[in-house]
CSV table of C-alpha atoms in Angstrom, one decimal:
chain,number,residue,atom,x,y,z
A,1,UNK,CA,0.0,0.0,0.0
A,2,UNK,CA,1.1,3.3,-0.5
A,3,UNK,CA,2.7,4.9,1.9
A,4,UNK,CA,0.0,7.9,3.5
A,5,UNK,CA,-2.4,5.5,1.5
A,6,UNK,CA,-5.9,5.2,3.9
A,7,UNK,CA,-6.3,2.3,5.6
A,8,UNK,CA,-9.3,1.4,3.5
A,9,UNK,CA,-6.8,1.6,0.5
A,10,UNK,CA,-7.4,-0.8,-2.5
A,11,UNK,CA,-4.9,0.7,-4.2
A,12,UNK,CA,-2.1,-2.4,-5.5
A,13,UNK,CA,-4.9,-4.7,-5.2
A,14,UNK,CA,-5.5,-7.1,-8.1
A,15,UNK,CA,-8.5,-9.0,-9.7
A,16,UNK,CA,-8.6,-11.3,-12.6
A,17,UNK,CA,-11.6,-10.1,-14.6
A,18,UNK,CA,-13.2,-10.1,-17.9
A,19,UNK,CA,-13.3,-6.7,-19.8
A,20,UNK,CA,-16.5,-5.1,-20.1
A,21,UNK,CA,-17.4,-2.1,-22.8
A,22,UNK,CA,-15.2,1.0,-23.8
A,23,UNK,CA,-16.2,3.7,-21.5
A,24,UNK,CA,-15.7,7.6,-22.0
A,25,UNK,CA,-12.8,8.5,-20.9
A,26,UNK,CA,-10.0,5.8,-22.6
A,27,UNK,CA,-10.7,2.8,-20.2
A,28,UNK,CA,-12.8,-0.2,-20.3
A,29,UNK,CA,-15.3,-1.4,-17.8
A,30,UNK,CA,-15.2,-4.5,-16.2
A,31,UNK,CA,-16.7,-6.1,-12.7
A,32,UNK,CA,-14.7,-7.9,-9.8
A,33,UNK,CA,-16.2,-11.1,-8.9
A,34,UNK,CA,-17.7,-9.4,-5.3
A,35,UNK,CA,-19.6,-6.7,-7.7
A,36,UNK,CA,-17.0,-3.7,-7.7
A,37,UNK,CA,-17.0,-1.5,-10.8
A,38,UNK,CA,-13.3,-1.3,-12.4
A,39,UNK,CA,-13.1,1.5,-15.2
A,40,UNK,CA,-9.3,-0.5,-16.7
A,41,UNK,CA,-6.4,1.5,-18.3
A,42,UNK,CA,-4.6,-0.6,-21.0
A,43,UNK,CA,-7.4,-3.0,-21.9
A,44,UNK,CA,-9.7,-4.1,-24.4
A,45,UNK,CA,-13.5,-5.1,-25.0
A,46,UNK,CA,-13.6,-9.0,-24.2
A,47,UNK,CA,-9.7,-9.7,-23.0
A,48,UNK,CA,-9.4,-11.4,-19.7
A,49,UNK,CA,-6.6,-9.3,-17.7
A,50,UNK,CA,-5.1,-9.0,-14.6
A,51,UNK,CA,-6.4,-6.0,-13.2
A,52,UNK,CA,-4.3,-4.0,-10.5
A,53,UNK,CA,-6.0,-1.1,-8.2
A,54,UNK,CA,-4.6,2.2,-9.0
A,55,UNK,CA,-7.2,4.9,-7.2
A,56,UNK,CA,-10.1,4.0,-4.9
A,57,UNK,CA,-10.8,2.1,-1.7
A,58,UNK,CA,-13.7,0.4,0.3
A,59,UNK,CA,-16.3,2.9,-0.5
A,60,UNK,CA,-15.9,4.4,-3.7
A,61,UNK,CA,-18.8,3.9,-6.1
A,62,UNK,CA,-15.7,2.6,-8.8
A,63,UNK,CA,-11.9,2.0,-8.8
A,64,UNK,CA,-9.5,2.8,-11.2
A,65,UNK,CA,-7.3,-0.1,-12.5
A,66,UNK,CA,-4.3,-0.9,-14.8
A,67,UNK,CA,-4.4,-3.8,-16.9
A,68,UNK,CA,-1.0,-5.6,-15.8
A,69,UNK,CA,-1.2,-8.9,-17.2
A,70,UNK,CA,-3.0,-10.0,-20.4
A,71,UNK,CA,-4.3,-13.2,-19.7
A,72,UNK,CA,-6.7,-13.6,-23.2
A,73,UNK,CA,-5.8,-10.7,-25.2
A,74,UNK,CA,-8.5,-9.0,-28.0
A,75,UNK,CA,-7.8,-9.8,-32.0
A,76,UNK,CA,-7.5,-6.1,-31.6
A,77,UNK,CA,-4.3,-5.8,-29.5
A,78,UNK,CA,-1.2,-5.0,-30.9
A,79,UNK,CA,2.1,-4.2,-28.6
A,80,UNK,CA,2.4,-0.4,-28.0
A,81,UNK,CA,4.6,1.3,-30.6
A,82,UNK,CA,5.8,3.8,-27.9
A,83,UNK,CA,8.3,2.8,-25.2
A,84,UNK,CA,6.8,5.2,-22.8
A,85,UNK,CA,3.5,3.6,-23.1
A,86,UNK,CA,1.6,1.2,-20.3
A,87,UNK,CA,0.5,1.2,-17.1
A,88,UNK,CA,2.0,4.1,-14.4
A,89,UNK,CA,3.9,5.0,-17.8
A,90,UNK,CA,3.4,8.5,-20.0
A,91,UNK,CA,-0.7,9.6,-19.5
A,92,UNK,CA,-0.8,11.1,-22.9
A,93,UNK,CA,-1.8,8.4,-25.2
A,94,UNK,CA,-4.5,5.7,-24.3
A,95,UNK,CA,-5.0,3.5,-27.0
A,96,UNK,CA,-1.3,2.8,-28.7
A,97,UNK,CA,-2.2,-1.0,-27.7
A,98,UNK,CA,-4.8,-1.1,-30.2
A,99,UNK,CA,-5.1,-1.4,-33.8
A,100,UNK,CA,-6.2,2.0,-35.7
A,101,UNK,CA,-9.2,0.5,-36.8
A,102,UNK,CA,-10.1,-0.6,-33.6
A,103,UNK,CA,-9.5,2.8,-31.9
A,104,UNK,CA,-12.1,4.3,-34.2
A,105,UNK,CA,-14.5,2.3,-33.7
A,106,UNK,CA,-14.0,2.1,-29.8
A,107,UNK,CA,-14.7,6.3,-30.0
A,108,UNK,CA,-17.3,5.5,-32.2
A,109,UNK,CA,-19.0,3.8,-29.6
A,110,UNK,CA,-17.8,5.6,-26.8
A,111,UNK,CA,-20.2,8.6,-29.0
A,112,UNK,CA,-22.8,6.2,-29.2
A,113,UNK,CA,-23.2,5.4,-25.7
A,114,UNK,CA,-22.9,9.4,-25.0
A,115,UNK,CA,-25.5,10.0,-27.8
A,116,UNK,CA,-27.9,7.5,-26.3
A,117,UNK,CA,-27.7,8.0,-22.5
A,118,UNK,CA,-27.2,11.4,-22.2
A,119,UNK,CA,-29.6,13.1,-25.5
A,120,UNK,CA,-31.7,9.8,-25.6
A,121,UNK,CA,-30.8,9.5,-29.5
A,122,UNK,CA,-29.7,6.4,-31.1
A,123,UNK,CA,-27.5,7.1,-34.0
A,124,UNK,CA,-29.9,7.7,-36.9
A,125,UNK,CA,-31.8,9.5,-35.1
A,126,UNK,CA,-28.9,11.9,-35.1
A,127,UNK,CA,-28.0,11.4,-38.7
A,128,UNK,CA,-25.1,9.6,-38.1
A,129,UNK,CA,-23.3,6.5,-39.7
A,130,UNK,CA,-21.7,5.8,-37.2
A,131,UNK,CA,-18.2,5.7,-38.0
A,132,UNK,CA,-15.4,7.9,-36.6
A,133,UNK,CA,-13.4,9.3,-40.0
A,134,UNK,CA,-9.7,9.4,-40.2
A,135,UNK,CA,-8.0,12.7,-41.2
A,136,UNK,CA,-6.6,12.6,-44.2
A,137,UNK,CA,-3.3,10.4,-44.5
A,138,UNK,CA,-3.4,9.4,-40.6
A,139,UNK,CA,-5.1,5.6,-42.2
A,140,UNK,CA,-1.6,4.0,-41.2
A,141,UNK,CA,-1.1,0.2,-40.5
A,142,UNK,CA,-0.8,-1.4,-37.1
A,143,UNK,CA,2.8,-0.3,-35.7
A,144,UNK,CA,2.6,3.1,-37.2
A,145,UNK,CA,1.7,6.2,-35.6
A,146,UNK,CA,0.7,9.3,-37.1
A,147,UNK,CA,2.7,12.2,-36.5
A,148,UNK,CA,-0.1,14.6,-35.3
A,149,UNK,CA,0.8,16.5,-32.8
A,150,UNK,CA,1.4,20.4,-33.6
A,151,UNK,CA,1.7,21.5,-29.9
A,152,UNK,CA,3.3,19.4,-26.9
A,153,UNK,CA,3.3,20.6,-24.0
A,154,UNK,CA,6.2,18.8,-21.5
A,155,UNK,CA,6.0,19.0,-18.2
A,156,UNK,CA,9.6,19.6,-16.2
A,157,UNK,CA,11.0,17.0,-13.7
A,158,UNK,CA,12.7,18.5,-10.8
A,159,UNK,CA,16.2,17.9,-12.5
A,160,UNK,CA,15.4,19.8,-15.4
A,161,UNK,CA,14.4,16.8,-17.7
A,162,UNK,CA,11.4,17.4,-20.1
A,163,UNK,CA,8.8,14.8,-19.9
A,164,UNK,CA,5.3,13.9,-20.0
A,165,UNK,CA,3.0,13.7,-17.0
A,166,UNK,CA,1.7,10.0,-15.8
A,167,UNK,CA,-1.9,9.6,-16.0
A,168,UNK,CA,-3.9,11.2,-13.6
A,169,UNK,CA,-0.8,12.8,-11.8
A,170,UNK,CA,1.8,14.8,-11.4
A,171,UNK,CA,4.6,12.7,-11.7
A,172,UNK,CA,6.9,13.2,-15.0
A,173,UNK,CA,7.6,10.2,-17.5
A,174,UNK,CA,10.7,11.4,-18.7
A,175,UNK,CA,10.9,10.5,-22.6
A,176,UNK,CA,13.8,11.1,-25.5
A,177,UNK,CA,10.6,11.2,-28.0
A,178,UNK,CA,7.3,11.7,-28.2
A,179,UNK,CA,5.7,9.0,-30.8
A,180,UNK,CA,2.5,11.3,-31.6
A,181,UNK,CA,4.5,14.9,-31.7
A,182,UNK,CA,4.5,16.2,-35.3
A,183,UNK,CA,7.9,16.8,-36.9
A,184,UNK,CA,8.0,20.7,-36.3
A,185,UNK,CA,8.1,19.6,-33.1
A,186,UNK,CA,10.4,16.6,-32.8
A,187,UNK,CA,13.0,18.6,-34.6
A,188,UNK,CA,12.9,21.4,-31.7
A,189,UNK,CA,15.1,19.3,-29.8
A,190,UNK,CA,13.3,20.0,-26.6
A,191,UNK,CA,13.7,16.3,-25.0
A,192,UNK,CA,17.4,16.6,-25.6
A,193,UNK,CA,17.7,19.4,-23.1
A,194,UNK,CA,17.9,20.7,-19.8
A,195,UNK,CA,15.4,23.2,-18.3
A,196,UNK,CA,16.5,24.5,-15.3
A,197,UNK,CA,13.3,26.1,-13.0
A,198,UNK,CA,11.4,25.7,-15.3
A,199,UNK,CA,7.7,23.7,-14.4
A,200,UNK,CA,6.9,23.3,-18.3
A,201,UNK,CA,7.7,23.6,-21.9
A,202,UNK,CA,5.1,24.2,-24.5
A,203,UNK,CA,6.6,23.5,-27.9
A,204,UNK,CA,4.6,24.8,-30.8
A,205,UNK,CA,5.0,24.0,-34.7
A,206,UNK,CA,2.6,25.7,-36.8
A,207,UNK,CA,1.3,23.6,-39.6
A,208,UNK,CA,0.8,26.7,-42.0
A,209,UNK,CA,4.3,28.0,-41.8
A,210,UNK,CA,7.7,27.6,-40.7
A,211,UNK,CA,6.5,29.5,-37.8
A,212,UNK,CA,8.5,27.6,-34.1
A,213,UNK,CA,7.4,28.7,-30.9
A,214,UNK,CA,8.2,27.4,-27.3
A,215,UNK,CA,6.5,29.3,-23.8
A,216,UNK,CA,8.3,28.7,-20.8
A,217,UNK,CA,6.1,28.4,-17.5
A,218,UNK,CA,9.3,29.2,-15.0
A,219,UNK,CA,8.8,27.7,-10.9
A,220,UNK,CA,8.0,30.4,-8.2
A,221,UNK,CA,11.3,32.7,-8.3
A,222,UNK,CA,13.3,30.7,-11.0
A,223,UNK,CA,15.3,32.6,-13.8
A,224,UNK,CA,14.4,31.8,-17.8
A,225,UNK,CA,17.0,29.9,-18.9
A,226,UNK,CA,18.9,31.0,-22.3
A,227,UNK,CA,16.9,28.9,-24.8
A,228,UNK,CA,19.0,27.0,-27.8
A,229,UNK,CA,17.0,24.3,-29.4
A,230,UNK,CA,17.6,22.4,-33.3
A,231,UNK,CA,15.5,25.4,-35.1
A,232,UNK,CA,15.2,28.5,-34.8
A,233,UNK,CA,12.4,29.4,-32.6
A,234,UNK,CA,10.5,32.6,-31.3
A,235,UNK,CA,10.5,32.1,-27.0
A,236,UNK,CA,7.4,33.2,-24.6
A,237,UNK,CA,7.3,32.9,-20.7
A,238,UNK,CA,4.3,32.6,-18.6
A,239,UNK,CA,4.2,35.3,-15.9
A,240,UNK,CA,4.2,33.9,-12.4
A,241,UNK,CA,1.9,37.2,-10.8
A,242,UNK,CA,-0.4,37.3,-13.2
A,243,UNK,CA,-0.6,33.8,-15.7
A,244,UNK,CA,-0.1,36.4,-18.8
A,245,UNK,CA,2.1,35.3,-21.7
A,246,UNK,CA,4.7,38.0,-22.9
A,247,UNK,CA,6.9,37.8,-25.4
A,248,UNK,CA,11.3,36.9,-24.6
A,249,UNK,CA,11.6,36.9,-28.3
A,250,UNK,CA,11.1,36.2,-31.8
A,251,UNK,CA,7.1,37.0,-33.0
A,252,UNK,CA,4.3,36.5,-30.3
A,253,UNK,CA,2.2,34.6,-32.8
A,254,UNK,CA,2.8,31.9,-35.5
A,255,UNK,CA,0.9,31.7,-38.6
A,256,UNK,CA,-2.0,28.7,-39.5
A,257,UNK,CA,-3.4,28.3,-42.7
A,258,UNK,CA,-6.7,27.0,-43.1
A,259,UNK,CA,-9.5,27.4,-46.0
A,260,UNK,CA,-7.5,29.6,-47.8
A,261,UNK,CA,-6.7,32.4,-45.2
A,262,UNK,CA,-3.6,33.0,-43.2
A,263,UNK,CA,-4.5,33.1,-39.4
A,264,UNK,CA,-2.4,34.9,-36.7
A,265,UNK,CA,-2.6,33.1,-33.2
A,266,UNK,CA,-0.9,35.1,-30.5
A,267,UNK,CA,0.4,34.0,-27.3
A,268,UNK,CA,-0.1,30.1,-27.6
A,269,UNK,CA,-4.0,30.9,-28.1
A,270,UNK,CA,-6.2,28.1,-29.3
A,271,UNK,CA,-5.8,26.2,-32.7
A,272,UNK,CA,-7.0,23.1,-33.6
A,273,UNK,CA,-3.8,20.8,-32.5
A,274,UNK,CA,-3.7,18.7,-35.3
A,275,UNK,CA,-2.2,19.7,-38.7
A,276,UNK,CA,-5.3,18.8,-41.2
A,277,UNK,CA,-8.1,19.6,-38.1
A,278,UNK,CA,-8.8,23.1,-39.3
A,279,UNK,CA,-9.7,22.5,-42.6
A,280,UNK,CA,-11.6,19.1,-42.4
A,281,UNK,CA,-13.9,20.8,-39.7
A,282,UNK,CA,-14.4,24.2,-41.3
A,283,UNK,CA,-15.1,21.8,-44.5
A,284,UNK,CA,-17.8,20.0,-42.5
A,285,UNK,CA,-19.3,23.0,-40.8
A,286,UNK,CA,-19.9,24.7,-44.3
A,287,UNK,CA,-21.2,21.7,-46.2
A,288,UNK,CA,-23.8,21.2,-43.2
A,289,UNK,CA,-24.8,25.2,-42.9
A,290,UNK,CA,-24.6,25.6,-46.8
A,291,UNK,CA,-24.6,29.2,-46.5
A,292,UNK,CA,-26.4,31.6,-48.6
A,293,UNK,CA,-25.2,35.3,-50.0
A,294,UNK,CA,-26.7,37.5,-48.0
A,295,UNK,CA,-26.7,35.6,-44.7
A,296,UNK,CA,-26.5,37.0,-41.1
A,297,UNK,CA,-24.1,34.2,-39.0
A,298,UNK,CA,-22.9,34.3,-35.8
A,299,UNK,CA,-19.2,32.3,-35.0
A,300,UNK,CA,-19.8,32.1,-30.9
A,301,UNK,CA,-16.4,30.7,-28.6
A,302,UNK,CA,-14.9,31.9,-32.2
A,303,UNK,CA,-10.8,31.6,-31.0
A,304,UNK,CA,-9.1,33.7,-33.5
A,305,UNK,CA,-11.7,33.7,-36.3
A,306,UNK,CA,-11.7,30.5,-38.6
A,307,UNK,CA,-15.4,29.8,-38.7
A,308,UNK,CA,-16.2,33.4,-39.1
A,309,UNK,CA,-13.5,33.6,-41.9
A,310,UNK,CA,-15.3,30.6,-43.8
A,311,UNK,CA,-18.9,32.3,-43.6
A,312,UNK,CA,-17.4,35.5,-44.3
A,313,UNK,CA,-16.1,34.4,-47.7
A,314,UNK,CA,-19.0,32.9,-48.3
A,315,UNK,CA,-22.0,35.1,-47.0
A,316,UNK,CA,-20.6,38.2,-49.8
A,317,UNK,CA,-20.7,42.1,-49.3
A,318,UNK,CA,-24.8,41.8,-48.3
A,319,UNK,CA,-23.9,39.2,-45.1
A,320,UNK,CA,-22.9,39.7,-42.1
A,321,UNK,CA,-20.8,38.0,-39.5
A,322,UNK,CA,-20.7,38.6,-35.7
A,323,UNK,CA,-18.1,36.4,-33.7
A,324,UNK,CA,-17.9,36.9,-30.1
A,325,UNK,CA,-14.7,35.1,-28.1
A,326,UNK,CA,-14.0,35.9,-24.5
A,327,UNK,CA,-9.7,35.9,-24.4
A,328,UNK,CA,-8.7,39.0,-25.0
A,329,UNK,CA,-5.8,38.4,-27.1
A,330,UNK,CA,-8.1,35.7,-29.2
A,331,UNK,CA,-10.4,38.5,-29.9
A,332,UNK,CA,-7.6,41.0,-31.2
A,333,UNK,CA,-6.1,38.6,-33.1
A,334,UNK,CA,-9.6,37.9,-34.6
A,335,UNK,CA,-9.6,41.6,-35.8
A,336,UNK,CA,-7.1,41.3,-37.1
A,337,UNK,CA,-7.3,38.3,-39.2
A,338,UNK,CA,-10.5,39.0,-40.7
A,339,UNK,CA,-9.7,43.3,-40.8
A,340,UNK,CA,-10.3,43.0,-44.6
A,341,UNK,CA,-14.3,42.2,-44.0
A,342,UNK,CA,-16.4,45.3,-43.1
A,343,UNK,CA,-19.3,42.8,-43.1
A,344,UNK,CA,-17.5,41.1,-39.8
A,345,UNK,CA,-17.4,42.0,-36.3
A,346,UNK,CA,-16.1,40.2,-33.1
A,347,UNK,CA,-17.1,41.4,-29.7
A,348,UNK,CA,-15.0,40.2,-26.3
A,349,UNK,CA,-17.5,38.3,-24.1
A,350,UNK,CA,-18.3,35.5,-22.7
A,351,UNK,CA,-21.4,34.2,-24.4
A,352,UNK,CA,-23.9,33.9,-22.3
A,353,UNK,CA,-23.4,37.7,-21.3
A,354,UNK,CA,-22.7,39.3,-24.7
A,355,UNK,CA,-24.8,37.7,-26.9
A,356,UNK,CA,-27.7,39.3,-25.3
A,357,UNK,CA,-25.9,42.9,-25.0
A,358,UNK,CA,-26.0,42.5,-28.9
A,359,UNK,CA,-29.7,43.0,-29.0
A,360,UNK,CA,-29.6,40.5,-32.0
A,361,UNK,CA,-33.1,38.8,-32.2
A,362,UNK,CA,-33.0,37.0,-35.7
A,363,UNK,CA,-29.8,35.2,-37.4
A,364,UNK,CA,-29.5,33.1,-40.1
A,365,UNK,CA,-27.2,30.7,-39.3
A,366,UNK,CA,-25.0,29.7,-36.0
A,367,UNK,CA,-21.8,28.6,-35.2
A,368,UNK,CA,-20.5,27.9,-31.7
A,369,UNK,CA,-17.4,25.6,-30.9
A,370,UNK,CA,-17.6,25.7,-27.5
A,371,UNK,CA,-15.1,24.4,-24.7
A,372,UNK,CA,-14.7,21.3,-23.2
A,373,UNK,CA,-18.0,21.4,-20.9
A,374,UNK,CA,-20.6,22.6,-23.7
A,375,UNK,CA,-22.5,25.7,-24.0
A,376,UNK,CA,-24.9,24.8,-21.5
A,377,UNK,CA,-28.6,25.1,-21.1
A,378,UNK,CA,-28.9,28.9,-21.0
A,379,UNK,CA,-27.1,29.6,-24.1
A,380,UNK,CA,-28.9,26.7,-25.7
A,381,UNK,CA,-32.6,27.7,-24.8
A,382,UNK,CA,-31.2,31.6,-26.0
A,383,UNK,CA,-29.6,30.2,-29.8
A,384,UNK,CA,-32.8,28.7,-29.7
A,385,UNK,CA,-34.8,31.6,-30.1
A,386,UNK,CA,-33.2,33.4,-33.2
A,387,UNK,CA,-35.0,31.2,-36.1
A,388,UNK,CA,-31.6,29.5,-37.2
A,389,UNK,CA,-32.1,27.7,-40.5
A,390,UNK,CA,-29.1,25.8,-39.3
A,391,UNK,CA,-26.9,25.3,-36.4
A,392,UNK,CA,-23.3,23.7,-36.3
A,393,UNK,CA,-22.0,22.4,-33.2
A,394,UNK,CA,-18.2,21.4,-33.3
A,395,UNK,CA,-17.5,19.2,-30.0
A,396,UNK,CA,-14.6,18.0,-28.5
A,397,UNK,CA,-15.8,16.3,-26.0
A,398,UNK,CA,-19.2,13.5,-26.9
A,399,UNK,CA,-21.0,14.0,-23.2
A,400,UNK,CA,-21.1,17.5,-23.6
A,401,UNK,CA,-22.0,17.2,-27.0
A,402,UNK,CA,-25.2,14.7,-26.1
A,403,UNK,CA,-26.1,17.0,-22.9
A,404,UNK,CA,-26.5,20.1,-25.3
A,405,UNK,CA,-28.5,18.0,-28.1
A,406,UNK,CA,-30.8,17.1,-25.1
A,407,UNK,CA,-31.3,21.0,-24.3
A,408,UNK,CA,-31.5,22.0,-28.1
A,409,UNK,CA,-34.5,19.3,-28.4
A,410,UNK,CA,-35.9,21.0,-25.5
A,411,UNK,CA,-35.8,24.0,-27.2
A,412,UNK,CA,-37.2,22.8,-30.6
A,413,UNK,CA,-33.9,21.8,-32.6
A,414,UNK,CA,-33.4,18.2,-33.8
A,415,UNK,CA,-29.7,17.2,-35.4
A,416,UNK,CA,-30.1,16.6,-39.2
A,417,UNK,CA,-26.1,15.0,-39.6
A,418,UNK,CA,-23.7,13.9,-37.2
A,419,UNK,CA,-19.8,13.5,-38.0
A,420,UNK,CA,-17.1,12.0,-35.8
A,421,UNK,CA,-13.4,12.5,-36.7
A,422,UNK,CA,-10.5,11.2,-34.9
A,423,UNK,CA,-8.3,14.0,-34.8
A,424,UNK,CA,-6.7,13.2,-31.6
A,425,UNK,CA,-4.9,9.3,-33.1
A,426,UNK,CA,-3.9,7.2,-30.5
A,427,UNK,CA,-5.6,9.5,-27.3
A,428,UNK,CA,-9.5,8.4,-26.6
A,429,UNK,CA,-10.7,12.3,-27.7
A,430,UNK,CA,-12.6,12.5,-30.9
A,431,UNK,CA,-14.3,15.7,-32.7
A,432,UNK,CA,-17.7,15.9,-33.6
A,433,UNK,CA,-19.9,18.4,-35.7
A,434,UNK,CA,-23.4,18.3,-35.7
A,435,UNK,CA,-25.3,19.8,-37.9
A,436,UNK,CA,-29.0,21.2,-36.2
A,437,UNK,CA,-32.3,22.1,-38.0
A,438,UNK,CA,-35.8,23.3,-36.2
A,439,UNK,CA,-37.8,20.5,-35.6
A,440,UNK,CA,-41.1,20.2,-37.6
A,441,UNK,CA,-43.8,21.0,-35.8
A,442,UNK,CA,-46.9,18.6,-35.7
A,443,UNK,CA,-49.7,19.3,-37.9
């Protein structure tokens, strides 16, 4: 037992169970023979595994587990590429010791299962196929990984040595590579390297430019190291009074490309992590809305402006576009990357407060690409009363997703398409954008 553990501690304790279902969250469920719930690291649907106790004790409602020992493994397994992957090992990937195809459709029914319990939709009833689509060129065979990853960020050990955190702690994996990092970022060097007091590295390699960035978070009272890495590189630090990002130097920004458009994104602000995200969602948004010259939009949690870029190209000089993002560096960054479009405006806010400051009453069409935990009811039940012809919801995250649907039914909006992507290979996160239309009303 660990040591401080309580002494109600299951924590080392192992059972022998069978594997249950995929559950949200990159773990399977599975049932000790005395009833206890286990949600299992490292497993698969069907395997019988040894299954060792890594959080809980006598009166948690579930325990968390490690699969240490495969006892009948799934025609789905396959040993983990990366070195620094298995149990108490890196918490950044949690499915390397599945196939590819597998994976998908383990998110594909993780959605499912979200969809059903949560919104009370099966998946046609949500217009969706069912299947969780590849980006393009990540369909790679068993044993390869796709090299994804635009934006690492490595925690620091207390030597100095740049790492990934363990799952569900705060411990550092150390690692020379990471498997999933894309190759701007690999090439930075940053494993190879000491950082001094510094508590983390964020290495950044934007996929629509030559464009390297790394922010340093420094420990309480530490000095910034002198940064040399493999590439040239523009340097940030994290301010320890006030979290604000501010420039050593090099740009504060690196340049994205997507749909045509150059995008600025300042001060390691949001963009979509993976190299062919951008486009393959602002693809799917505008096939679903299938906007109109002329249209009034709204782009809501807009980041630095790629929806409302998309619908401003595509709504012409009698349209209009109204974004409203609530980080202040987002939102300048916004105006500036769509300055060229008098028929666009983007207002600092958080949503539920601005939008109703606009005074808008009647729109169009709707965008929102909310963060992890959903819009929410009250900025459902308000979208809800503007006469949308369409709504597109991009999700990162399938419960939040299914708990909005539920609200937007509620409110008289039904989904007409559903798309899954795996844009996150090898991690159990999946996009989704769903497309919403009002609900006929019955005769």
């Amino acid at each position: 037992m660990p040591k401080n553990a309580p002494e109600s501690s299951l924590v080392g304790e192992e059972y022998e169970v069978e594997v249950g279902p995929v559950a949200h969250g990159g773990h399977c469920i599975a049932r000790t023979e005395e009833g206890r719930v286990l949600f299992v690291r490292h497993a698969l649907p069907g395997e019988r595994v040894v299954a060792r106790v890594t959080e809980g004790d006598e009166t948690s409602r579930f325990l968390r587990a490690d699969a240490v020992t495969v006892l009948d493994a799934s025609k789905d397994r396959i040993e983990a590429p990366c070195p620094y992957a298995g149990p108490g090992r890196c918490g950044g990937c949690d499915w390397q010791h599945a196939k590819p195809g597998a994976q998908r459709r383990l998110k594909g029914e993780v959605v499912a299962e979200q969809l059903r319990h949560l919104a009370g939709l099966t998946p046609e009833e949500a217009g969706w196929d069912g299947t969780v689509v590849p980006a393009e060129g990540d369909k790679l065979p068993a044993g390869e990984v796709p090299q994804w990853r635009t934006r690492v960020q490595y925690a620091v050990d207390a030597s100095g040595r740049a790492g990934l955190r363990r799952h569900r702690s705060h411990e550092v994996e150390p690692i020379d590579h990471c498997m999933i990092a894309a190759e701007g970022v690999s090439e930075l060097g940053v494993e190879k390297r000491q950082w001094p007091g510094m508590a983390s590295v964020e290495a950044i390699a934007a996929s629509g430019s030559q464009d390297r960035q790394v922010i340093l978070t420094p420990r309480p009272g530490a000095r910034l190291p002198l940064v040399e890495l493999d590439k040239p590189v523009s340097v940030l630090r994290v301010e320890e009074k006030d979290g604000g990002v501010h420039r050593v130097h090099g740009r504060p920004f690196v340049r994205e490309r997507a749909d045509d458009r150059t995008y600025r994104v300042g001060n390691g602000g949001f963009w979509q992590v993976h190299p062919k995200a951008a486009d393959t969602l602002v693809r799917a948004v505008m096939q679903g809305l299938l906007p109109r010259k002329g249209d009034t939009a709204l782009d809501l949690y807009c980041g630095v402006g790629l929806f409302a870029g998309a619908l401003a190209d595509r709504v012409g000089d009698k349209g209009a576009v109204l974004g409203i993002e609530s980080g202040k560096r987002a939102v300048e960054d916004a105006r500036h990357n769509l300055q060229g479009f008098d028929r666009v405006r983007i207002e600092q806010g958080k949503v539920d407060q601005a939008l109703p400051r606009t005074g808008i009453t009647e729109v169009d069409l709707i965008v929102l690409d909310p963060p992890r935990a959903g819009a929410g009811k009250q900025t459902v039940r308000h979208l809800s009363t503007l006469g949308a012809r369409r709504i597109a919801y991009v999700a990162c995250d399938p419960a939040a997703l299914a708990r909005d649907l539920a609200y937007f039914r509620e409110a008289g909006y039904k989904p007409r398409t559903l798309r899954a992507f795996d844009l996150f290979p090898m991690t159990h996160h999946v996009e989704c954008v769903a497309i919403l239309e009002p609900a006929k009303k019955d005769a």
